[in-house]
mmCIF file of C-alpha atoms (C1' of nucleotides) in Angstrom:
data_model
loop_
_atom_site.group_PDB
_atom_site.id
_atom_site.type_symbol
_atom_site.label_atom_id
_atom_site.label_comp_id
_atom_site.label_asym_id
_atom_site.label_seq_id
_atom_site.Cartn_x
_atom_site.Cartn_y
_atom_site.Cartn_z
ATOM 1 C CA UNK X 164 31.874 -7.930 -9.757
ATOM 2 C CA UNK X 165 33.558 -8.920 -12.910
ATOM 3 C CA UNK X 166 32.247 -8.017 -16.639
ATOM 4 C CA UNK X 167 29.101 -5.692 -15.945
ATOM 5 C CA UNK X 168 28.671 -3.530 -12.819
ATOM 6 C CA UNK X 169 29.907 -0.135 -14.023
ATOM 7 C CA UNK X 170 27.415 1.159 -15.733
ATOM 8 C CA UNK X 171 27.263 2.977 -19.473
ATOM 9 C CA UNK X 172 24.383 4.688 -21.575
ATOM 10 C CA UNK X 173 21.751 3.561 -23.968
ATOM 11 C CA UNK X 174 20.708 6.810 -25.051
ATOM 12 C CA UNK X 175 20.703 10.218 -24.106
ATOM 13 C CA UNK X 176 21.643 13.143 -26.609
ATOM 14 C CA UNK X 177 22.652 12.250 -29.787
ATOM 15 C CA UNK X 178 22.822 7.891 -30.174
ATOM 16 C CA UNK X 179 24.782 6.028 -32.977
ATOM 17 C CA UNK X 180 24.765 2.859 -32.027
ATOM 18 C CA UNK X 181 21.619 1.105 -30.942
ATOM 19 C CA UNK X 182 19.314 3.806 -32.749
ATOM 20 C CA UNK X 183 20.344 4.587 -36.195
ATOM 21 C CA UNK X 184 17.504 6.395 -37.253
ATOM 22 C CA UNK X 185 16.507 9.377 -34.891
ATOM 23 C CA UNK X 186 12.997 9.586 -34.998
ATOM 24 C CA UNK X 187 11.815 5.999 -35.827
ATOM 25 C CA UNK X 188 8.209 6.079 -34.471
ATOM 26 C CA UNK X 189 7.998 2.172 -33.807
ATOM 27 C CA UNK X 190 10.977 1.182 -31.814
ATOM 28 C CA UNK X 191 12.295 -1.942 -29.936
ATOM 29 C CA UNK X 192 14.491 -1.040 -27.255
ATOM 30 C CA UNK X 193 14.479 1.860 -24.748
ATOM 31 C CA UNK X 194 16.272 3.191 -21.843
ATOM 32 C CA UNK X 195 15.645 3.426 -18.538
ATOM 33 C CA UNK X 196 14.973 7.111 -18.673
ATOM 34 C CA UNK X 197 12.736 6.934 -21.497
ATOM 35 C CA UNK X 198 10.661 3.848 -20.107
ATOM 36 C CA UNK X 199 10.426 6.094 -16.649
ATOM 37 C CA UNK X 200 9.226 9.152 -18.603
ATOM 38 C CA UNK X 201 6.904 7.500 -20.419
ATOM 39 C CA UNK X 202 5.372 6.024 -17.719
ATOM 40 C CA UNK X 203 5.455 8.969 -14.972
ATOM 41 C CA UNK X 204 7.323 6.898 -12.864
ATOM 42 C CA UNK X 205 11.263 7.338 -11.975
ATOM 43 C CA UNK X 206 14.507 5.663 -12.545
ATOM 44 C CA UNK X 207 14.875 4.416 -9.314
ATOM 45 C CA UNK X 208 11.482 2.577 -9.347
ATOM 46 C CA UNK X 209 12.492 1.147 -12.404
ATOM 47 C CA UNK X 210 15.702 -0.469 -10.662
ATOM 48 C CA UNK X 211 13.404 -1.503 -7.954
ATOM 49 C CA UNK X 212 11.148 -3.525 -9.982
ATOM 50 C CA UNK X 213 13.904 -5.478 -11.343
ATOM 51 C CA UNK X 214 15.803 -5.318 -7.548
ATOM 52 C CA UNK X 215 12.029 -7.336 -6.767
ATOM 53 C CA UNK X 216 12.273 -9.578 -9.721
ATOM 54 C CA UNK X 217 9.470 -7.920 -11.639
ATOM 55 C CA UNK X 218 11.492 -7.505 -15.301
ATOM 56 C CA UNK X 219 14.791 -8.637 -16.007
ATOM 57 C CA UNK X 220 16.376 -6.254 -18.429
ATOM 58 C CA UNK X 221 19.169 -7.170 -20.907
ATOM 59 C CA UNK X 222 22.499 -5.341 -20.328
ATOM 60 C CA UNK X 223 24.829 -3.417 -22.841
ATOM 61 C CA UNK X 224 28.159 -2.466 -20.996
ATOM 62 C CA UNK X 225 26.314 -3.031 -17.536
ATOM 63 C CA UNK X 226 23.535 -0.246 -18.764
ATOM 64 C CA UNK X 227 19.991 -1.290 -18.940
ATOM 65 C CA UNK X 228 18.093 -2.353 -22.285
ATOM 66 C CA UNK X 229 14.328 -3.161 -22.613
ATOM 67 C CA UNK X 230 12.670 -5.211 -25.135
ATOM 68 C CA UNK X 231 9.073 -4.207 -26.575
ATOM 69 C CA UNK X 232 8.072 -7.025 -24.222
ATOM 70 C CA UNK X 233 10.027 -5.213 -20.825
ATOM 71 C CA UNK X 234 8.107 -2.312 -21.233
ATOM 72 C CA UNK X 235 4.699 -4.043 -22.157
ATOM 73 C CA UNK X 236 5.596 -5.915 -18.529
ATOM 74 C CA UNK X 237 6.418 -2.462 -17.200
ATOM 75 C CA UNK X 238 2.645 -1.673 -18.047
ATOM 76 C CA UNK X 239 1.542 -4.374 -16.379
ATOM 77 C CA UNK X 240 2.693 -3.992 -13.181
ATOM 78 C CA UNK X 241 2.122 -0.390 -13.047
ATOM 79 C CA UNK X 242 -1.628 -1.467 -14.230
ATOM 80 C CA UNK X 243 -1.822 -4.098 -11.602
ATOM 81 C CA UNK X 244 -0.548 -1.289 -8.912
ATOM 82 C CA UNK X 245 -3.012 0.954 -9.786
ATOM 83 C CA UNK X 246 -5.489 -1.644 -8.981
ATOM 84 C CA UNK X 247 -4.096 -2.061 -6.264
ATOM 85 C CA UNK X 248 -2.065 -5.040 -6.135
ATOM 86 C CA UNK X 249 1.304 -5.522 -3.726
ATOM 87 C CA UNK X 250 4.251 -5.776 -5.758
ATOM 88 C CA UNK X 251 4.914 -9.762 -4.111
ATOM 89 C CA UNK X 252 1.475 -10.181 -6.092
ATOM 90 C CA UNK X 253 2.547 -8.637 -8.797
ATOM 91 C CA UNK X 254 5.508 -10.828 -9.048
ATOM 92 C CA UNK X 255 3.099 -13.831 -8.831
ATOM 93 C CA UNK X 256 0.519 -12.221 -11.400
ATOM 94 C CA UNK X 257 3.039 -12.240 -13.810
ATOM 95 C CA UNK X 258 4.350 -15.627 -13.924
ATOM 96 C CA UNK X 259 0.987 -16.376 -15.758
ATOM 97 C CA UNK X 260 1.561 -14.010 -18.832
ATOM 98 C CA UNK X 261 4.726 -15.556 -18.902
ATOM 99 C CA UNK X 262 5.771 -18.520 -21.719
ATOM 100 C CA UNK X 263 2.673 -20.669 -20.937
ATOM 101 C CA UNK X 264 3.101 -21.634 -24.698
ATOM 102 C CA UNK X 265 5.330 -24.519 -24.439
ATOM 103 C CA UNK X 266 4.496 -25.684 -21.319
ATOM 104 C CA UNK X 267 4.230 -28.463 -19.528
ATOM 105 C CA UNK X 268 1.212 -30.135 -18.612
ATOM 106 C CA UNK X 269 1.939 -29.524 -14.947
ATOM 107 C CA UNK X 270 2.276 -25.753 -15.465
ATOM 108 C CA UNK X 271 -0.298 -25.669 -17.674
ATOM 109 C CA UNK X 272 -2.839 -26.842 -15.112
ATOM 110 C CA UNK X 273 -0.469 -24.226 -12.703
ATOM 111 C CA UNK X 274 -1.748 -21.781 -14.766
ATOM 112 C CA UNK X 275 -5.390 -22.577 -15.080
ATOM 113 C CA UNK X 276 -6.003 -22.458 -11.359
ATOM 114 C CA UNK X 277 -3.833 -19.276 -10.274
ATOM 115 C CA UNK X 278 -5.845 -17.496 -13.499
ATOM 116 C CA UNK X 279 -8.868 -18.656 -12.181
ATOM 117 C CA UNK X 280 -8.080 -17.480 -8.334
ATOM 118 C CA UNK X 281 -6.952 -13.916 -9.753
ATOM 119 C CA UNK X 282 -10.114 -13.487 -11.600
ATOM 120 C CA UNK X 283 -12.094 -13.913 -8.720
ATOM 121 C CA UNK X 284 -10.180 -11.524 -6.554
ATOM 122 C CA UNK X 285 -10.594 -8.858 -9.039
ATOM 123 C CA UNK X 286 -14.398 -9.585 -10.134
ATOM 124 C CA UNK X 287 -14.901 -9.470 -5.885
ATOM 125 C CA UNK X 288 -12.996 -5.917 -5.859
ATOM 126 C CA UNK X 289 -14.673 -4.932 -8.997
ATOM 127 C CA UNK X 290 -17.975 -5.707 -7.221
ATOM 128 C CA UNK X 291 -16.805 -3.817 -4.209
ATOM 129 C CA UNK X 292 -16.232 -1.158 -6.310
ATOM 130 C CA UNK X 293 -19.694 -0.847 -8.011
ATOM 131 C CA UNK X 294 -21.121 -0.976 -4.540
ATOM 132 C CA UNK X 295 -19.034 2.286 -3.727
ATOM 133 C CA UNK X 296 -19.981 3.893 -6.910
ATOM 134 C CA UNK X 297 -23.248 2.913 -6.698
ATOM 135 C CA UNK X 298 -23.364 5.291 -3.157
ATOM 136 C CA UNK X 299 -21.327 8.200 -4.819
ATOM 137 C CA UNK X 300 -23.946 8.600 -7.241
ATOM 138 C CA UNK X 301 -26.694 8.103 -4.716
ATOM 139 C CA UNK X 302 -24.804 10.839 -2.553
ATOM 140 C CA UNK X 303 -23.997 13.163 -5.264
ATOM 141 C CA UNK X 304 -27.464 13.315 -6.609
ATOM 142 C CA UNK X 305 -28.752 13.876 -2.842
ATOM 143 C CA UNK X 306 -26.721 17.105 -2.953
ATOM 144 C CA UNK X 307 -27.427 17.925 -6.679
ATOM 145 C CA UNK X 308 -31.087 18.222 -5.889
ATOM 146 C CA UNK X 309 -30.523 20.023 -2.392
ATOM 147 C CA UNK X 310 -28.376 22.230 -4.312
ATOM 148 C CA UNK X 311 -31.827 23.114 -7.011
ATOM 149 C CA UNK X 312 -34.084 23.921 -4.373
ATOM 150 C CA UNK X 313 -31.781 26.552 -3.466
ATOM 151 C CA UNK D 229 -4.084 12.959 31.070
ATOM 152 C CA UNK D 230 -7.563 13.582 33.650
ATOM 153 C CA UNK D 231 -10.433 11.990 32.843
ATOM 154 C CA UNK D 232 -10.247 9.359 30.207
ATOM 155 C CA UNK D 233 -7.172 7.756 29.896
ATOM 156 C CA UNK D 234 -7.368 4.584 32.516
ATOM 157 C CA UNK D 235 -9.691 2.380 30.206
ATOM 158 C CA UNK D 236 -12.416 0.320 31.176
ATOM 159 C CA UNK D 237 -14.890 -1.904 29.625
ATOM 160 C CA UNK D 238 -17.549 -2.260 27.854
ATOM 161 C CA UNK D 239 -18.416 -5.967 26.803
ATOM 162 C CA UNK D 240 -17.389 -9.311 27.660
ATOM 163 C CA UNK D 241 -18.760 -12.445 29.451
ATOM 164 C CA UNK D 242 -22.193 -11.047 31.448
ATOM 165 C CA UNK D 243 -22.580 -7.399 30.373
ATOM 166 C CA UNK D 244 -25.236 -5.594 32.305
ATOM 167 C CA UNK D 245 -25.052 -1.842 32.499
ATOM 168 C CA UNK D 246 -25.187 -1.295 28.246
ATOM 169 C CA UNK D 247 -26.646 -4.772 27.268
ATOM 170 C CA UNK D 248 -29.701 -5.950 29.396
ATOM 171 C CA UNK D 249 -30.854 -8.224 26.952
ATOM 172 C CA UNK D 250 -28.354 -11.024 26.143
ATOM 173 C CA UNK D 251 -28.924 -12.130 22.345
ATOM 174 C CA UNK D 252 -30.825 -8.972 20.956
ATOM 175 C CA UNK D 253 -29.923 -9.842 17.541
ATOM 176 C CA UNK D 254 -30.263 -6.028 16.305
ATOM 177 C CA UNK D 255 -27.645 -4.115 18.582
ATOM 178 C CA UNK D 256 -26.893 -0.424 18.725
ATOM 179 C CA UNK D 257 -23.865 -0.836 20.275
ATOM 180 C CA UNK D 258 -20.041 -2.524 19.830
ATOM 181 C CA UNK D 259 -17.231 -2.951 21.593
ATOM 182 C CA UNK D 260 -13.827 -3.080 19.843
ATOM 183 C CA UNK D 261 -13.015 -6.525 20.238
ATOM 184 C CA UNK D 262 -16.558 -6.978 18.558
ATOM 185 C CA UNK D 263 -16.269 -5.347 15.830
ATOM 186 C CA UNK D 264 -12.549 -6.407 14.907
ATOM 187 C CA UNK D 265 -13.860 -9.968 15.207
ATOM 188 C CA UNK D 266 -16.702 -8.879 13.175
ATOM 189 C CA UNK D 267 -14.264 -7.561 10.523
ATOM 190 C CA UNK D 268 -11.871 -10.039 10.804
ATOM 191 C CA UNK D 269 -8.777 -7.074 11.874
ATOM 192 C CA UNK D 270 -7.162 -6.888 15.117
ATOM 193 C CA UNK D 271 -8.244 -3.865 17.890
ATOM 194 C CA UNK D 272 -4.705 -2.387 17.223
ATOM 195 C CA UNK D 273 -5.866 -1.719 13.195
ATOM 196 C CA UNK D 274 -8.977 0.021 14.573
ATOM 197 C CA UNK D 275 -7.184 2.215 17.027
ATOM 198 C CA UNK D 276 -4.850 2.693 14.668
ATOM 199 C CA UNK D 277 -7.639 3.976 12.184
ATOM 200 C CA UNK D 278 -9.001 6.308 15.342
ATOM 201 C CA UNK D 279 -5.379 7.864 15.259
ATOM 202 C CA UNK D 280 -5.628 8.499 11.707
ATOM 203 C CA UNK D 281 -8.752 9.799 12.411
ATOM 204 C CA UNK D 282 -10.941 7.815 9.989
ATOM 205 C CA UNK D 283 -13.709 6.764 13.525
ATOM 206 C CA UNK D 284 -14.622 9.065 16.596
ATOM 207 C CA UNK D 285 -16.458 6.217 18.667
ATOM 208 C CA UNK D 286 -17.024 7.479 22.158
ATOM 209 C CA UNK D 287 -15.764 6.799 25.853
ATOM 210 C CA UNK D 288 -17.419 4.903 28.327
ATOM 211 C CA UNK D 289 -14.881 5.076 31.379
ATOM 212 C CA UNK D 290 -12.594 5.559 29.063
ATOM 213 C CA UNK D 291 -13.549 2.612 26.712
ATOM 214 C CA UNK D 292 -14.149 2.950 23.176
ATOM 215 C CA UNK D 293 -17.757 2.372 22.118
ATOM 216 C CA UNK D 294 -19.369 2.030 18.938
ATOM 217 C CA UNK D 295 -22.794 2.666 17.572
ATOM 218 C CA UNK D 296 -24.134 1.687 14.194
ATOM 219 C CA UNK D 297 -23.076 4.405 11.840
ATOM 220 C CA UNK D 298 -19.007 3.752 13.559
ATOM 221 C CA UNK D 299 -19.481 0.053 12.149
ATOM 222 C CA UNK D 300 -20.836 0.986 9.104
ATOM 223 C CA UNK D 301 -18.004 3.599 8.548
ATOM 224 C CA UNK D 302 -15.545 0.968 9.214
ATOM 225 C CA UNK D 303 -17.268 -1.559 6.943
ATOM 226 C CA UNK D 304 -16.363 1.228 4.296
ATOM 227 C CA UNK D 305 -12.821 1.979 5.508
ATOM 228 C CA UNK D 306 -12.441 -1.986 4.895
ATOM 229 C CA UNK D 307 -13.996 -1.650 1.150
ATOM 230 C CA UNK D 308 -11.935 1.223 0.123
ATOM 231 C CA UNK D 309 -8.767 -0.512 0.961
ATOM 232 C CA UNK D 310 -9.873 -3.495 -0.837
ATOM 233 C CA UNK D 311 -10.029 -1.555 -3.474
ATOM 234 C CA UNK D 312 -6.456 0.105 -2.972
ATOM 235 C CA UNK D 313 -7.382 3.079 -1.247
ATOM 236 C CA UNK D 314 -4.861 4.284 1.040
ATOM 237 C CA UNK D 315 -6.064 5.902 4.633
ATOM 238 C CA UNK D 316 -5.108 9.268 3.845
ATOM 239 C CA UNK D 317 -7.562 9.147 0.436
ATOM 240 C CA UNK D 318 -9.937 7.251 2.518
ATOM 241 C CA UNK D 319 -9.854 10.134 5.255
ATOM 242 C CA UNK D 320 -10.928 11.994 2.547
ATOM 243 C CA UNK D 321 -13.717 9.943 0.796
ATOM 244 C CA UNK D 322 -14.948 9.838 4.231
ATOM 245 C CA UNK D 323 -15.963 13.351 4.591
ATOM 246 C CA UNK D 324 -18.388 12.923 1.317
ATOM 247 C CA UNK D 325 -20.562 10.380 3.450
ATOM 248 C CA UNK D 326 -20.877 12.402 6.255
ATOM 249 C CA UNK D 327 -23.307 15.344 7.238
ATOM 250 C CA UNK D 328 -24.484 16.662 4.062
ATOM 251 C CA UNK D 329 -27.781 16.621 4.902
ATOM 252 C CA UNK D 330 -27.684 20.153 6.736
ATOM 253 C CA UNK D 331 -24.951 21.488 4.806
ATOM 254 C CA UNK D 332 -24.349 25.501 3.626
ATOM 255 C CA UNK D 333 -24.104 25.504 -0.086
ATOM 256 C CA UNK D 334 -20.399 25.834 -0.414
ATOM 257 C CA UNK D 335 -20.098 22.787 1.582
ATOM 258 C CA UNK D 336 -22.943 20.812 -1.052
ATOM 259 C CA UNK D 337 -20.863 22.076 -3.807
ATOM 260 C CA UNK D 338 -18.146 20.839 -2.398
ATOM 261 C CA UNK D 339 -19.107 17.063 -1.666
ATOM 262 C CA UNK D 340 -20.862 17.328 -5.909
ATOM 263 C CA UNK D 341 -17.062 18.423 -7.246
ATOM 264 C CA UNK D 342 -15.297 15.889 -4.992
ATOM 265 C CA UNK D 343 -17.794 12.983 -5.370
ATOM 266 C CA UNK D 344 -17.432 13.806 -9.093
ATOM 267 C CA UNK D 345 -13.816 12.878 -8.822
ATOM 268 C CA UNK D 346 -13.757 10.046 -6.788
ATOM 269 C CA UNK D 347 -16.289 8.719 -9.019
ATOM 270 C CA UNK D 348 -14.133 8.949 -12.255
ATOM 271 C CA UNK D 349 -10.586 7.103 -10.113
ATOM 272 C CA UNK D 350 -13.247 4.564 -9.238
ATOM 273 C CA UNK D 351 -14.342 4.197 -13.036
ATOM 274 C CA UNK D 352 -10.643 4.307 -14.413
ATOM 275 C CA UNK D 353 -9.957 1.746 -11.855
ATOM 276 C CA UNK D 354 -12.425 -0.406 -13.204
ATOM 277 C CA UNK D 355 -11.818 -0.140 -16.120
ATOM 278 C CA UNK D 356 -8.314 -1.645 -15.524
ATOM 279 C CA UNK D 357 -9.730 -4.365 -13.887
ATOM 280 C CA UNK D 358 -11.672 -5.247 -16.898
ATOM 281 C CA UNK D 359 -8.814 -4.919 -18.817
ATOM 282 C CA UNK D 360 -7.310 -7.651 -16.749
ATOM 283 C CA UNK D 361 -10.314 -9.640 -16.718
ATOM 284 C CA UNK D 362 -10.138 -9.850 -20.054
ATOM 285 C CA UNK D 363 -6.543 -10.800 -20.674
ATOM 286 C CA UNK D 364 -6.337 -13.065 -17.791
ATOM 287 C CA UNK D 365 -9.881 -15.081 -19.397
ATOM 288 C CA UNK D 366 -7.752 -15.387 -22.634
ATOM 289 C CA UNK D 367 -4.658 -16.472 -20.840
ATOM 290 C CA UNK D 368 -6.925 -19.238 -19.233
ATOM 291 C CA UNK D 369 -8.510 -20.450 -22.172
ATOM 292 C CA UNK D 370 -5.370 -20.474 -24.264
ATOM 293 C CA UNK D 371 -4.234 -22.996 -21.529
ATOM 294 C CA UNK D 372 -7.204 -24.864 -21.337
ATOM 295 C CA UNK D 373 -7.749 -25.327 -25.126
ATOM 296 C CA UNK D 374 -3.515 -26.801 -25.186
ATOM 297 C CA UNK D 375 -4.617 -29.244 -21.999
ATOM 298 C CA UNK D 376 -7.602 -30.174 -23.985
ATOM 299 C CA UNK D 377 -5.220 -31.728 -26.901
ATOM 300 C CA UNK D 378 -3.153 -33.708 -24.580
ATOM 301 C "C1'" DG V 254 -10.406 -8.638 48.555
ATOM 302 C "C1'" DA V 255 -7.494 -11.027 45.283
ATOM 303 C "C1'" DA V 256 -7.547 -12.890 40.751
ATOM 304 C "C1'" DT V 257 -9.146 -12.752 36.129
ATOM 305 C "C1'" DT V 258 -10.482 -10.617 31.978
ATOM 306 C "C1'" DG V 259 -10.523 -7.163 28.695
ATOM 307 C "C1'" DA V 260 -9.583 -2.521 27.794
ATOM 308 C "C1'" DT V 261 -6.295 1.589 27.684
ATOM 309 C "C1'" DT V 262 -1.941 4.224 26.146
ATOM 310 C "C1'" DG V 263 2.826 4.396 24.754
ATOM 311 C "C1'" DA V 264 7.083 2.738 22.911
ATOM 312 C "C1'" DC V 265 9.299 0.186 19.838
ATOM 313 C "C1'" DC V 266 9.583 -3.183 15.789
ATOM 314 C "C1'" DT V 267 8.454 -4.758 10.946
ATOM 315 C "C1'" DA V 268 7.555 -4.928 5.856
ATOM 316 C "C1'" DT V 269 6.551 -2.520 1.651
ATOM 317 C "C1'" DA V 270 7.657 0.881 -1.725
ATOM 318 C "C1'" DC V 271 10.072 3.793 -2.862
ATOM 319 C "C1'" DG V 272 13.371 8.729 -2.485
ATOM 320 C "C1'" DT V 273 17.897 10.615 -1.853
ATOM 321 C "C1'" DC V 274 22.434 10.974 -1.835
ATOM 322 C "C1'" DA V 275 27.443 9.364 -2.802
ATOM 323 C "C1'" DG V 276 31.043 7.529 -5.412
ATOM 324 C "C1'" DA V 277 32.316 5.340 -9.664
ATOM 325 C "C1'" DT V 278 32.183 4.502 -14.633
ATOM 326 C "C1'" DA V 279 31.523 5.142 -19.575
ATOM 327 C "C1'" DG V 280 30.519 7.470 -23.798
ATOM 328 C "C1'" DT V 281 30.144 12.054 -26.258
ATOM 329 C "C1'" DG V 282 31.323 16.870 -27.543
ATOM 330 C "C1'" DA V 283 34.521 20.786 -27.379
ATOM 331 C "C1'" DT H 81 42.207 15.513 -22.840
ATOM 332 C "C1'" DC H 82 38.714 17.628 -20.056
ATOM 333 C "C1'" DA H 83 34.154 18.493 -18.978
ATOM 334 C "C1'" DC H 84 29.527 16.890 -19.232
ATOM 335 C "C1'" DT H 85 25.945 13.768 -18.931
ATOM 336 C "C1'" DA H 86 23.676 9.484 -18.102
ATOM 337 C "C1'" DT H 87 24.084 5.485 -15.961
ATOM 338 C "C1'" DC H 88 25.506 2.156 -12.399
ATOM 339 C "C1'" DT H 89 25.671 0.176 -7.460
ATOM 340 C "C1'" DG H 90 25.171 0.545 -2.681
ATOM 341 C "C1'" DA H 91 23.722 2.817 1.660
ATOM 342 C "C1'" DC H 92 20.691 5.217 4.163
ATOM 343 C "C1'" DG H 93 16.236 7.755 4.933
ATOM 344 C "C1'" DT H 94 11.106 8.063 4.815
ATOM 345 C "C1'" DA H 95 5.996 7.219 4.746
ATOM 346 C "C1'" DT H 96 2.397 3.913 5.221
ATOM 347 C "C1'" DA H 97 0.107 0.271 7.684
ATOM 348 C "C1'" DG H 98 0.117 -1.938 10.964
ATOM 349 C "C1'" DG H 99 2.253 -5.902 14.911
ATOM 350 C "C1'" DT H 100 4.151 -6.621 19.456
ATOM 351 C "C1'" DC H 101 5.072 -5.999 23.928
ATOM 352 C "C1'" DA H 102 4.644 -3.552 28.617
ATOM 353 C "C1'" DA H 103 2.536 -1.258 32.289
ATOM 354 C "C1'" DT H 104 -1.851 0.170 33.878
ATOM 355 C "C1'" DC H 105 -6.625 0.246 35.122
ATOM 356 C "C1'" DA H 106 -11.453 -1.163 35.790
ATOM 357 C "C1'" DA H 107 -15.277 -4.201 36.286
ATOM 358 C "C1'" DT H 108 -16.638 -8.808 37.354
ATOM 359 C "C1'" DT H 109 -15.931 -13.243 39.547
ATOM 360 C "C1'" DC H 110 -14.362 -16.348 43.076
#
DNA sequence: GAATTGATTGACCTATACGTCAGATAGTGA
DNA sequence: TCACTATCTGACGTATAGGTCAATCAATTC
């Protein structure tokens, strides 16, 4: 409780400081409100991703700022949510997008086998579901055809 | 609070009122702590799914028994979560596998526009998971190649 | 017929994933 | 300088998906 917990703003009506340019169609840094509009999802989550762990935002006068590579993490989770991962294996997931570039050999190998256990989880729930597609269509056409003989 | 609220039984060591036949490998019939064994849940989860309304097995002395089409509709409660379904959606994905067989028009229509739906979540979903596939192959390879030059 | 085993309901507890204030702060416009 | 807005940090509330007892009851076994 020293240099950074009162909070500021990043954006909002009319910036001069971190966005020059108004309308500069390929930018680098956002703000929490505009990374939880884009992304349908609200502040608060936001907070609660990072509360969790999940991205680690840099501060400007205690307010929030996101890097290109925040928000492509921000899609990731939200991506791996949708599938319908828990946000602990979320937080797991994305230790192996992480720096894996200079690595050691250790976490190299780390890497290898977590990569290889996540792909089979999600080729067995992508099987699952072409099973249960496989029985909408069935069940769909059942009623399709009923529905012609009527 | 009258007739069916004492509990009873319906399978254990020497069953002989709804199992003559010891070992009959293709049963009819289940008892809960069969079928969470089965399943690998506990009997709380599948009382808890009866609450929610997801299974209507019925009472034997007040015991909960299940025939084949209450297994099988578990087996799919089980799937859709896998795949991130939550009960209340899988409440609802429920009602396009049952009776359609005999059903009014409005009520075929019905299970066509709402299969149609389910069936486009499922593909989006997939879709996501190939998307991870995908990334998560490169990530491994990108590893593997670096371990290969050590 | 008492003990054992497995089932029943109900009440309460837990973890996850947020939503909803409340109070404070900081920068901008009038 | 004052109001306004966006942001911050807690604190508390809520919905989902169960787990964990506790008391009870019923059928079988000893």
């Amino acid at each position: 409780m020293s240099q950074a917990d009162q909070g500021g703003r990043a954006d909002s009506g009319g910036v001069a400081v971190i966005e020059p340019r108004p309308a500069e169609e390929g930018r680098d840094l956002f703000g929490i409100a505009e990374l939880a509009e884009e992304f349908g999802i609200t502040t608060r989550t936001i907070r609660f991703y990072e509360n969790k762990d999940l991205i680690h935002p840099a501060r400007v006068n205690g307010a929030r700022v996101y890097t290109r590579r925040d928000r492509a993490r921000l899609a990731l989770i939200l991506r791996a949510k949708a599938i319908g991962s828990t946000l602990a294996q979320i937080r797991h997931f994305l230790d192996l997008y992480g720096e894996h570039g200079e690595g050691q050999k250790s976490q190299l190998e780390y890497v290898v086998s977590e990569s290889g256990k996540a792909i089979e989880e999600l080729e067995r729930k992508r099987a699952m579901i072409d099973d249960t597609l496989g029985e909408l269509h069935a069940i769909r056409k059942t009623c399709i055809d009923c529905l012609k003989e009527l």
